[in-house]
mmCIF file of C-alpha atoms and ligand atoms in Angstrom:
data_model
loop_
_atom_site.group_PDB
_atom_site.id
_atom_site.type_symbol
_atom_site.label_atom_id
_atom_site.label_comp_id
_atom_site.label_asym_id
_atom_site.label_seq_id
_atom_site.Cartn_x
_atom_site.Cartn_y
_atom_site.Cartn_z
ATOM 1 C CA UNK A 1 -0.053 0.063 -0.002
ATOM 2 C CA UNK A 2 1.369 3.375 -1.075
ATOM 3 C CA UNK A 3 1.127 6.064 1.722
ATOM 4 C CA UNK A 4 -0.202 9.361 0.166
ATOM 5 C CA UNK A 5 1.321 11.958 2.365
ATOM 6 C CA UNK A 6 0.046 15.670 2.595
ATOM 7 C CA UNK A 7 3.456 17.289 2.777
ATOM 8 C CA UNK A 8 4.272 16.798 -0.980
ATOM 9 C CA UNK A 9 0.915 18.099 -1.995
ATOM 10 C CA UNK A 10 1.338 21.084 0.318
ATOM 11 C CA UNK A 11 4.735 21.867 -1.209
ATOM 12 C CA UNK A 12 3.188 21.791 -4.741
ATOM 13 C CA UNK A 13 0.513 24.348 -3.508
ATOM 14 C CA UNK A 14 3.270 26.364 -1.914
ATOM 15 C CA UNK A 15 5.073 26.530 -5.247
ATOM 16 C CA UNK A 16 1.879 27.862 -6.796
ATOM 17 C CA UNK A 17 1.449 30.501 -4.189
ATOM 18 C CA UNK A 18 5.133 31.596 -4.432
ATOM 19 C CA UNK A 19 4.767 31.929 -8.162
ATOM 20 C CA UNK A 20 1.619 33.923 -7.801
ATOM 21 C CA UNK A 21 3.245 36.322 -5.337
ATOM 22 C CA UNK A 22 6.563 36.600 -7.415
ATOM 23 C CA UNK A 23 6.482 40.220 -8.723
ATOM 24 C CA UNK A 24 3.377 41.133 -6.842
ATOM 25 C CA UNK A 25 3.807 44.419 -5.140
ATOM 26 C CA UNK A 26 0.487 45.131 -3.475
ATOM 27 C CA UNK A 27 -0.173 44.564 0.323
ATOM 28 C CA UNK A 28 0.496 41.154 1.651
ATOM 29 C CA UNK A 29 -2.775 38.967 1.794
ATOM 30 C CA UNK A 30 -3.812 38.788 5.383
ATOM 31 C CA UNK A 31 -5.903 36.131 7.010
ATOM 32 C CA UNK A 32 -8.024 36.721 10.006
ATOM 33 C CA UNK A 33 -8.454 33.622 12.176
ATOM 34 C CA UNK A 34 -11.481 34.224 14.309
ATOM 35 C CA UNK A 35 -11.907 32.015 17.365
ATOM 36 C CA UNK A 36 -14.370 32.098 20.278
ATOM 37 C CA UNK A 37 -13.305 30.119 23.292
ATOM 38 C CA UNK A 38 -10.133 28.008 23.823
ATOM 39 C CA UNK A 39 -11.012 24.636 22.390
ATOM 40 C CA UNK A 40 -7.794 22.538 21.985
ATOM 41 C CA UNK A 41 -8.744 21.450 18.477
ATOM 42 C CA UNK A 42 -9.434 25.058 17.472
ATOM 43 C CA UNK A 43 -6.174 26.168 19.097
ATOM 44 C CA UNK A 44 -4.183 23.556 17.165
ATOM 45 C CA UNK A 45 -5.908 24.306 13.760
ATOM 46 C CA UNK A 46 -5.291 27.975 14.290
ATOM 47 C CA UNK A 47 -1.585 27.446 15.019
ATOM 48 C CA UNK A 48 -1.280 25.226 12.009
ATOM 49 C CA UNK A 49 -3.114 27.768 9.689
ATOM 50 C CA UNK A 50 -0.899 30.668 10.924
ATOM 51 C CA UNK A 51 2.273 28.747 10.537
ATOM 52 C CA UNK A 52 1.333 27.799 7.008
ATOM 53 C CA UNK A 53 0.364 31.267 5.934
ATOM 54 C CA UNK A 54 3.774 32.600 7.210
ATOM 55 C CA UNK A 55 5.594 29.712 5.384
ATOM 56 C CA UNK A 56 3.837 30.535 2.217
ATOM 57 C CA UNK A 57 4.787 34.296 2.447
ATOM 58 C CA UNK A 58 1.367 35.411 3.551
ATOM 59 C CA UNK A 59 0.201 37.072 6.740
ATOM 60 C CA UNK A 60 -2.262 36.044 9.465
ATOM 61 C CA UNK A 61 -3.893 37.703 12.449
ATOM 62 C CA UNK A 62 -5.777 36.042 15.320
ATOM 63 C CA UNK A 63 -9.099 37.610 16.618
ATOM 64 C CA UNK A 64 -10.071 35.806 19.800
ATOM 65 C CA UNK A 65 -13.125 36.200 21.879
ATOM 66 C CA UNK A 66 -14.321 34.764 25.231
ATOM 67 C CA UNK A 67 -16.594 31.629 25.182
ATOM 68 C CA UNK A 68 -19.388 33.566 26.962
ATOM 69 C CA UNK A 69 -19.372 36.655 24.544
ATOM 70 C CA UNK A 70 -22.909 37.659 23.767
ATOM 71 C CA UNK A 71 -24.598 37.157 20.307
ATOM 72 C CA UNK A 72 -24.800 41.039 19.869
ATOM 73 C CA UNK A 73 -21.203 41.771 20.886
ATOM 74 C CA UNK A 74 -19.840 39.034 18.728
ATOM 75 C CA UNK A 75 -21.794 40.215 15.729
ATOM 76 C CA UNK A 76 -20.485 43.745 16.195
ATOM 77 C CA UNK A 77 -16.825 42.607 16.419
ATOM 78 C CA UNK A 78 -17.283 40.159 13.412
ATOM 79 C CA UNK A 79 -18.851 42.900 11.282
ATOM 80 C CA UNK A 80 -15.745 44.976 11.983
ATOM 81 C CA UNK A 81 -13.371 42.270 10.922
ATOM 82 C CA UNK A 82 -15.587 41.614 7.819
ATOM 83 C CA UNK A 83 -15.291 45.309 6.857
ATOM 84 C CA UNK A 84 -11.623 45.737 7.676
ATOM 85 C CA UNK A 85 -9.844 46.489 4.370
ATOM 86 C CA UNK A 86 -6.611 45.106 5.723
ATOM 87 C CA UNK A 87 -8.138 41.647 6.073
ATOM 88 C CA UNK A 88 -8.233 39.794 2.842
ATOM 89 C CA UNK A 89 -9.874 36.604 4.003
ATOM 90 C CA UNK A 90 -11.581 35.104 7.126
ATOM 91 C CA UNK A 91 -11.301 31.657 8.760
ATOM 92 C CA UNK A 92 -14.035 31.421 11.362
ATOM 93 C CA UNK A 93 -13.571 28.384 13.654
ATOM 94 C CA UNK A 94 -16.722 26.428 14.021
ATOM 95 C CA UNK A 95 -19.009 25.581 15.731
ATOM 96 C CA UNK A 96 -19.582 28.756 17.714
ATOM 97 C CA UNK A 97 -21.022 28.527 21.254
ATOM 98 C CA UNK A 98 -24.760 28.102 21.505
ATOM 99 C CA UNK A 99 -25.617 31.754 22.488
ATOM 100 C CA UNK A 100 -24.348 32.938 19.121
ATOM 101 C CA UNK A 101 -26.621 32.511 16.097
ATOM 102 C CA UNK A 102 -24.201 30.808 13.889
ATOM 103 C CA UNK A 103 -26.373 30.805 10.809
ATOM 104 C CA UNK A 104 -26.646 34.611 10.979
ATOM 105 C CA UNK A 105 -22.875 34.942 11.193
ATOM 106 C CA UNK A 106 -22.518 32.531 8.157
ATOM 107 C CA UNK A 107 -24.822 34.717 6.230
ATOM 108 C CA UNK A 108 -23.069 37.910 7.298
ATOM 109 C CA UNK A 109 -19.521 36.895 6.142
ATOM 110 C CA UNK A 110 -18.486 38.610 2.918
ATOM 111 C CA UNK A 111 -18.464 35.899 0.204
ATOM 112 C CA UNK A 112 -15.255 37.448 -1.213
ATOM 113 C CA UNK A 113 -13.551 36.872 2.140
ATOM 114 C CA UNK A 114 -15.164 33.639 2.934
ATOM 115 C CA UNK A 115 -12.085 31.365 2.466
ATOM 116 C CA UNK A 116 -13.684 28.233 4.053
ATOM 117 C CA UNK A 117 -16.954 28.388 2.039
ATOM 118 C CA UNK A 118 -19.465 28.741 4.808
ATOM 119 C CA UNK A 119 -21.544 31.516 3.367
ATOM 120 C CA UNK A 120 -24.806 30.578 1.542
ATOM 121 C CA UNK A 121 -23.363 32.193 -1.593
ATOM 122 C CA UNK A 122 -20.393 30.087 -1.707
ATOM 123 C CA UNK A 123 -22.202 26.858 -0.815
ATOM 124 C CA UNK A 124 -24.608 27.622 -3.685
ATOM 125 C CA UNK A 125 -21.686 27.869 -6.057
ATOM 126 C CA UNK A 126 -20.300 24.564 -4.870
ATOM 127 C CA UNK A 127 -23.650 22.912 -5.236
ATOM 128 C CA UNK A 128 -24.174 24.454 -8.671
ATOM 129 C CA UNK A 129 -20.753 23.118 -9.797
ATOM 130 C CA UNK A 130 -19.300 26.571 -10.240
ATOM 131 C CA UNK A 131 -15.605 26.836 -9.336
ATOM 132 C CA UNK A 132 -15.539 30.652 -9.016
ATOM 133 C CA UNK A 133 -16.384 30.668 -5.252
ATOM 134 C CA UNK A 134 -14.606 29.119 -2.349
ATOM 135 C CA UNK A 135 -15.421 25.627 -1.436
ATOM 136 C CA UNK A 136 -14.820 24.382 2.027
ATOM 137 C CA UNK A 137 -11.063 23.881 2.330
ATOM 138 C CA UNK A 138 -11.049 20.315 3.668
ATOM 139 C CA UNK A 139 -13.408 19.187 0.764
ATOM 140 C CA UNK A 140 -11.193 20.807 -1.749
ATOM 141 C CA UNK A 141 -8.145 19.300 -0.034
ATOM 142 C CA UNK A 142 -9.461 15.815 -0.807
ATOM 143 C CA UNK A 143 -9.870 16.415 -4.419
ATOM 144 C CA UNK A 144 -6.478 17.985 -4.540
ATOM 145 C CA UNK A 145 -4.863 15.045 -2.726
ATOM 146 C CA UNK A 146 -6.115 12.718 -5.416
ATOM 147 C CA UNK A 147 -5.232 14.944 -8.389
ATOM 148 C CA UNK A 148 -1.852 15.862 -7.180
ATOM 149 C CA UNK A 149 -0.998 12.174 -7.012
ATOM 150 C CA UNK A 150 -2.233 11.450 -10.441
ATOM 151 C CA UNK A 151 -5.373 9.621 -9.359
ATOM 152 C CA UNK A 152 -8.111 10.070 -11.826
ATOM 153 C CA UNK A 153 -11.670 10.681 -10.558
ATOM 154 C CA UNK A 154 -13.692 10.637 -13.746
ATOM 155 C CA UNK A 155 -16.022 7.781 -13.946
ATOM 156 C CA UNK A 156 -14.921 6.417 -10.659
ATOM 157 C CA UNK A 157 -17.129 4.988 -7.860
ATOM 158 C CA UNK A 158 -16.492 7.396 -4.876
ATOM 159 C CA UNK A 159 -18.025 6.684 -1.595
ATOM 160 C CA UNK A 160 -18.087 9.337 1.219
ATOM 161 C CA UNK A 161 -18.678 8.235 4.825
ATOM 162 C CA UNK A 162 -20.301 11.497 6.421
ATOM 163 C CA UNK A 163 -22.785 14.001 5.195
ATOM 164 C CA UNK A 164 -21.837 17.222 7.157
ATOM 165 C CA UNK A 165 -22.073 20.540 5.658
ATOM 166 C CA UNK A 166 -18.290 21.063 6.357
ATOM 167 C CA UNK A 167 -16.946 17.875 4.539
ATOM 168 C CA UNK A 168 -19.312 15.184 3.324
ATOM 169 C CA UNK A 169 -21.988 17.200 1.445
ATOM 170 C CA UNK A 170 -19.659 19.705 -0.301
ATOM 171 C CA UNK A 171 -17.226 16.956 -1.105
ATOM 172 C CA UNK A 172 -19.953 14.936 -2.810
ATOM 173 C CA UNK A 173 -20.623 18.016 -5.024
ATOM 174 C CA UNK A 174 -16.918 18.464 -5.873
ATOM 175 C CA UNK A 175 -16.730 14.877 -6.703
ATOM 176 C CA UNK A 176 -19.665 15.140 -9.098
ATOM 177 C CA UNK A 177 -18.012 18.170 -10.700
ATOM 178 C CA UNK A 178 -14.994 15.816 -11.315
ATOM 179 C CA UNK A 179 -17.466 13.295 -12.876
ATOM 180 C CA UNK A 180 -17.297 10.744 -10.225
ATOM 181 C CA UNK A 181 -20.377 8.472 -9.438
ATOM 182 C CA UNK A 182 -20.935 9.383 -5.784
ATOM 183 C CA UNK A 183 -22.451 7.492 -2.852
ATOM 184 C CA UNK A 184 -22.836 9.278 0.413
ATOM 185 C CA UNK A 185 -23.073 7.109 3.673
ATOM 186 C CA UNK A 186 -24.213 8.128 7.172
ATOM 187 C CA UNK A 187 -25.369 6.537 10.374
ATOM 188 C CA UNK A 188 -28.591 5.122 8.818
ATOM 189 C CA UNK A 189 -26.740 3.555 5.871
ATOM 190 C CA UNK A 190 -27.735 -0.197 5.733
ATOM 191 C CA UNK A 191 -24.594 -2.421 5.243
ATOM 192 C CA UNK A 192 -22.030 0.347 5.636
ATOM 193 C CA UNK A 193 -19.076 -2.019 5.135
ATOM 194 C CA UNK A 194 -20.532 -3.579 1.910
ATOM 195 C CA UNK A 195 -21.316 -0.261 0.547
ATOM 196 C CA UNK A 196 -17.858 1.091 1.195
ATOM 197 C CA UNK A 197 -16.215 -2.108 -0.327
ATOM 198 C CA UNK A 198 -17.777 -1.054 -3.700
ATOM 199 C CA UNK A 199 -15.784 2.106 -3.812
ATOM 200 C CA UNK A 200 -12.837 2.669 -5.864
ATOM 201 C CA UNK A 201 -12.165 5.912 -3.877
ATOM 202 C CA UNK A 202 -13.292 5.719 -0.298
ATOM 203 C CA UNK A 203 -13.432 8.847 1.782
ATOM 204 C CA UNK A 204 -13.900 8.576 5.576
ATOM 205 C CA UNK A 205 -15.269 11.688 7.145
ATOM 206 C CA UNK A 206 -17.267 10.391 10.057
ATOM 207 C CA UNK A 207 -15.135 11.436 13.069
ATOM 208 C CA UNK A 208 -15.017 7.951 14.496
ATOM 209 C CA UNK A 209 -11.570 6.720 15.584
ATOM 210 C CA UNK A 210 -10.340 3.869 13.410
ATOM 211 C CA UNK A 211 -13.936 2.685 12.515
ATOM 212 C CA UNK A 212 -12.904 1.908 8.934
ATOM 213 C CA UNK A 213 -11.080 -1.561 8.859
ATOM 214 C CA UNK A 214 -10.326 -4.058 6.034
ATOM 215 C CA UNK A 215 -13.942 -5.163 5.992
ATOM 216 C CA UNK A 216 -14.872 -1.693 4.483
ATOM 217 C CA UNK A 217 -12.116 -1.674 1.751
ATOM 218 C CA UNK A 218 -12.268 -3.339 -1.643
ATOM 219 C CA UNK A 219 -9.091 -4.731 -3.219
ATOM 220 C CA UNK A 220 -7.030 -1.942 -4.736
ATOM 221 C CA UNK A 221 -9.085 1.091 -3.423
ATOM 222 C CA UNK A 222 -7.781 4.497 -2.795
ATOM 223 C CA UNK A 223 -8.536 5.546 0.832
ATOM 224 C CA UNK A 224 -8.546 9.181 1.890
ATOM 225 C CA UNK A 225 -8.974 9.670 5.686
ATOM 226 C CA UNK A 226 -10.332 12.983 6.662
ATOM 227 C CA UNK A 227 -11.031 12.125 10.342
ATOM 228 C CA UNK A 228 -9.077 13.735 13.230
ATOM 229 C CA UNK A 229 -9.738 11.782 16.354
ATOM 230 C CA UNK A 230 -8.001 10.533 19.486
ATOM 231 C CA UNK A 231 -8.038 6.883 19.972
ATOM 232 C CA UNK A 232 -8.270 4.673 23.138
ATOM 233 C CA UNK A 233 -4.619 5.080 23.863
ATOM 234 C CA UNK A 234 -4.922 8.893 23.693
ATOM 235 C CA UNK A 235 -3.126 9.074 20.160
ATOM 236 C CA UNK A 236 -4.169 11.240 17.250
ATOM 237 C CA UNK A 237 -5.755 9.096 14.660
ATOM 238 C CA UNK A 238 -8.150 9.058 11.761
ATOM 239 C CA UNK A 239 -11.278 7.354 10.900
ATOM 240 C CA UNK A 240 -9.236 4.514 9.223
ATOM 241 C CA UNK A 241 -7.503 1.721 10.881
ATOM 242 C CA UNK A 242 -4.339 2.188 8.757
ATOM 243 C CA UNK A 243 -2.651 -1.109 9.675
ATOM 244 C CA UNK A 244 -5.788 -3.150 9.074
ATOM 245 C CA UNK A 245 -6.297 -1.818 5.492
ATOM 246 C CA UNK A 246 -2.690 -2.312 4.402
ATOM 247 C CA UNK A 247 -3.361 -5.520 2.477
ATOM 248 C CA UNK A 248 -6.502 -4.291 0.897
ATOM 249 C CA UNK A 249 -6.026 -0.644 -0.250
ATOM 250 C CA UNK A 250 -3.646 0.249 -3.089
ATOM 251 C CA UNK A 251 -3.096 3.826 -1.479
ATOM 252 C CA UNK A 252 -4.137 5.592 1.658
ATOM 253 C CA UNK A 253 -3.617 8.769 3.405
ATOM 254 C CA UNK A 254 -2.083 8.688 7.077
ATOM 255 C CA UNK A 255 -3.322 10.676 9.913
ATOM 256 C CA UNK A 256 -1.552 12.797 10.970
ATOM 257 C CA UNK A 257 0.369 13.676 7.927
ATOM 258 C CA UNK A 258 -2.299 13.390 5.253
ATOM 259 C CA UNK A 259 -5.344 15.627 4.403
ATOM 260 C CA UNK A 260 -4.869 18.111 7.228
ATOM 261 C CA UNK A 261 -1.500 19.593 5.770
ATOM 262 C CA UNK A 262 -3.439 20.021 2.423
ATOM 263 C CA UNK A 263 -6.330 21.729 3.962
ATOM 264 C CA UNK A 264 -4.222 24.612 5.266
ATOM 265 C CA UNK A 265 -2.365 24.867 1.977
ATOM 266 C CA UNK A 266 -5.729 25.192 0.222
ATOM 267 C CA UNK A 267 -6.657 27.941 2.679
ATOM 268 C CA UNK A 268 -3.510 29.816 1.668
ATOM 269 C CA UNK A 269 -4.340 29.405 -1.944
ATOM 270 C CA UNK A 270 -7.819 30.781 -1.246
ATOM 271 C CA UNK A 271 -6.232 33.680 0.515
ATOM 272 C CA UNK A 272 -4.165 34.488 -2.609
ATOM 273 C CA UNK A 273 -7.365 34.216 -4.811
ATOM 274 C CA UNK A 274 -9.203 36.455 -2.421
ATOM 275 C CA UNK A 275 -6.656 39.100 -2.941
ATOM 276 C CA UNK A 276 -7.419 39.028 -6.716
ATOM 277 C CA UNK A 277 -3.871 37.777 -7.489
ATOM 278 C CA UNK A 278 -3.754 35.272 -10.417
ATOM 279 C CA UNK A 279 -2.419 31.853 -9.644
ATOM 280 C CA UNK A 280 -0.440 30.433 -12.506
ATOM 281 C CA UNK A 281 -1.887 27.148 -13.743
ATOM 282 C CA UNK A 282 -5.241 27.648 -12.009
HETATM 283 P P1 NDP B 1 -19.665 15.774 11.874
HETATM 284 O O1 NDP B 1 -19.858 15.017 13.300
HETATM 285 O O2 NDP B 1 -20.410 17.013 11.611
HETATM 286 O O3 NDP B 1 -20.343 14.673 10.722
HETATM 287 C C1 NDP B 1 -20.070 13.283 10.836
HETATM 288 C C2 NDP B 1 -20.777 12.556 9.691
HETATM 289 O O4 NDP B 1 -20.466 11.233 9.829
HETATM 290 C C3 NDP B 1 -22.293 12.649 9.856
HETATM 291 O O5 NDP B 1 -22.999 12.738 8.674
HETATM 292 C C4 NDP B 1 -22.553 11.198 10.434
HETATM 293 O O6 NDP B 1 -23.897 10.652 10.108
HETATM 294 C C5 NDP B 1 -21.515 10.287 9.987
HETATM 295 N N1 NDP B 1 -21.265 9.287 10.909
HETATM 296 C C6 NDP B 1 -20.641 9.417 12.081
HETATM 297 N N2 NDP B 1 -20.573 8.183 12.685
HETATM 298 C C7 NDP B 1 -20.860 7.312 11.722
HETATM 299 C C8 NDP B 1 -20.949 5.839 11.595
HETATM 300 N N3 NDP B 1 -20.626 5.148 12.628
HETATM 301 N N4 NDP B 1 -21.203 5.234 10.450
HETATM 302 C C9 NDP B 1 -21.715 5.945 9.411
HETATM 303 N N5 NDP B 1 -21.723 7.389 9.382
HETATM 304 C C10 NDP B 1 -21.261 7.965 10.605
HETATM 305 O O7 NDP B 1 -18.207 15.727 11.561
HETATM 306 P P2 NDP B 1 -17.365 16.664 10.479
HETATM 307 O O8 NDP B 1 -17.873 16.411 9.047
HETATM 308 O O9 NDP B 1 -17.266 18.050 10.986
HETATM 309 O O10 NDP B 1 -15.957 16.022 10.659
HETATM 310 C C11 NDP B 1 -15.679 14.682 10.327
HETATM 311 C C12 NDP B 1 -14.270 14.285 10.630
HETATM 312 O O11 NDP B 1 -13.437 15.101 9.912
HETATM 313 C C13 NDP B 1 -13.964 14.664 12.250
HETATM 314 O O12 NDP B 1 -13.100 13.718 12.565
HETATM 315 C C14 NDP B 1 -13.214 16.058 12.087
HETATM 316 O O13 NDP B 1 -12.424 16.186 13.159
HETATM 317 C C15 NDP B 1 -12.443 15.900 10.751
HETATM 318 N N6 NDP B 1 -12.192 17.022 10.105
HETATM 319 C C16 NDP B 1 -10.994 17.189 9.453
HETATM 320 C C17 NDP B 1 -10.553 18.269 8.836
HETATM 321 C C18 NDP B 1 -9.184 18.254 8.110
HETATM 322 O O14 NDP B 1 -8.756 19.217 7.751
HETATM 323 N N7 NDP B 1 -8.612 17.028 7.972
HETATM 324 C C19 NDP B 1 -11.422 19.515 8.812
HETATM 325 C C20 NDP B 1 -12.733 19.156 9.219
HETATM 326 C C21 NDP B 1 -13.083 18.157 9.938
HETATM 327 P P3 NDP B 1 -25.281 11.226 10.454
HETATM 328 O O15 NDP B 1 -25.441 12.400 9.600
HETATM 329 O O16 NDP B 1 -26.211 10.234 10.150
HETATM 330 O O17 NDP B 1 -25.151 11.739 11.908
#
């Protein structure tokens, strides 16, 4: 089984970003990472995103708010970030605490700054098969991972485990745009292992530690693991039991070291696009 690492794909995107910035003399594109509260997952995603922007020659600023901030106060602060001309793009860490009406914030975000595709305008574009907007970075990272490794999607049976608005649903639309035949699974899917075994490309985005073992994988399948979980031993792991699928899968992405690194690279590329800087080859 070939391991599909994220680092190589991220490096390719870095080259694209560097080439785009070469000769560009305007203000450095700046990402605003907006976080409410101190969830460890958010903190680690924020650190990774900021590090990646800086490594790619871009800028990032953190905007942090207390967990108990009121809906009205957060909206006022968010509107100011949204308007700020120094901010090129926004990454809002979700979900927001219950007292904040998240749907209203998603509708407020300027679609031109909405790098992670949470606004209705960008989601509509994803569902319409229109590549002009911003798709959710993780969903785009899965497609990028396949293409950068020369894996053709056209005509393939692609099965996605998970139907969230962040990963499963938008990814199913991006896969359709790439001419895959798509199956989307969830907790009510009858015979989940059997359905997954039919897939030529299997994407695990359920958020269940190591639930995908060899009984879910057809011979020679490509397995993309989006999950980020902690297993019974307290170790970071994906949705896929990487050791158990070794004899079945032709290729698979590890966790850590797989899709996550590509997600922040896609975010950086979105930031460059949001600044209106043409990216060669895109
Ligand atoms: P959600 O919890 O929002 O959605 C999980 C989906 O998986 C749901 O549709 C759920 O089905 C389905 N599901 C859960 N358990 C099972 C099961 N046992 N069998 C079949 N389907 C199941 O999660 P997210 O989409 O936000 O995230 C998924 C994973 O991806 C998480 O581990 C998250 O940490 C990770 N992630 C990784 C990113 C990256 O950059 N690598 C970025 C974003 C997320 P139902 O709808 O029926 O409840």
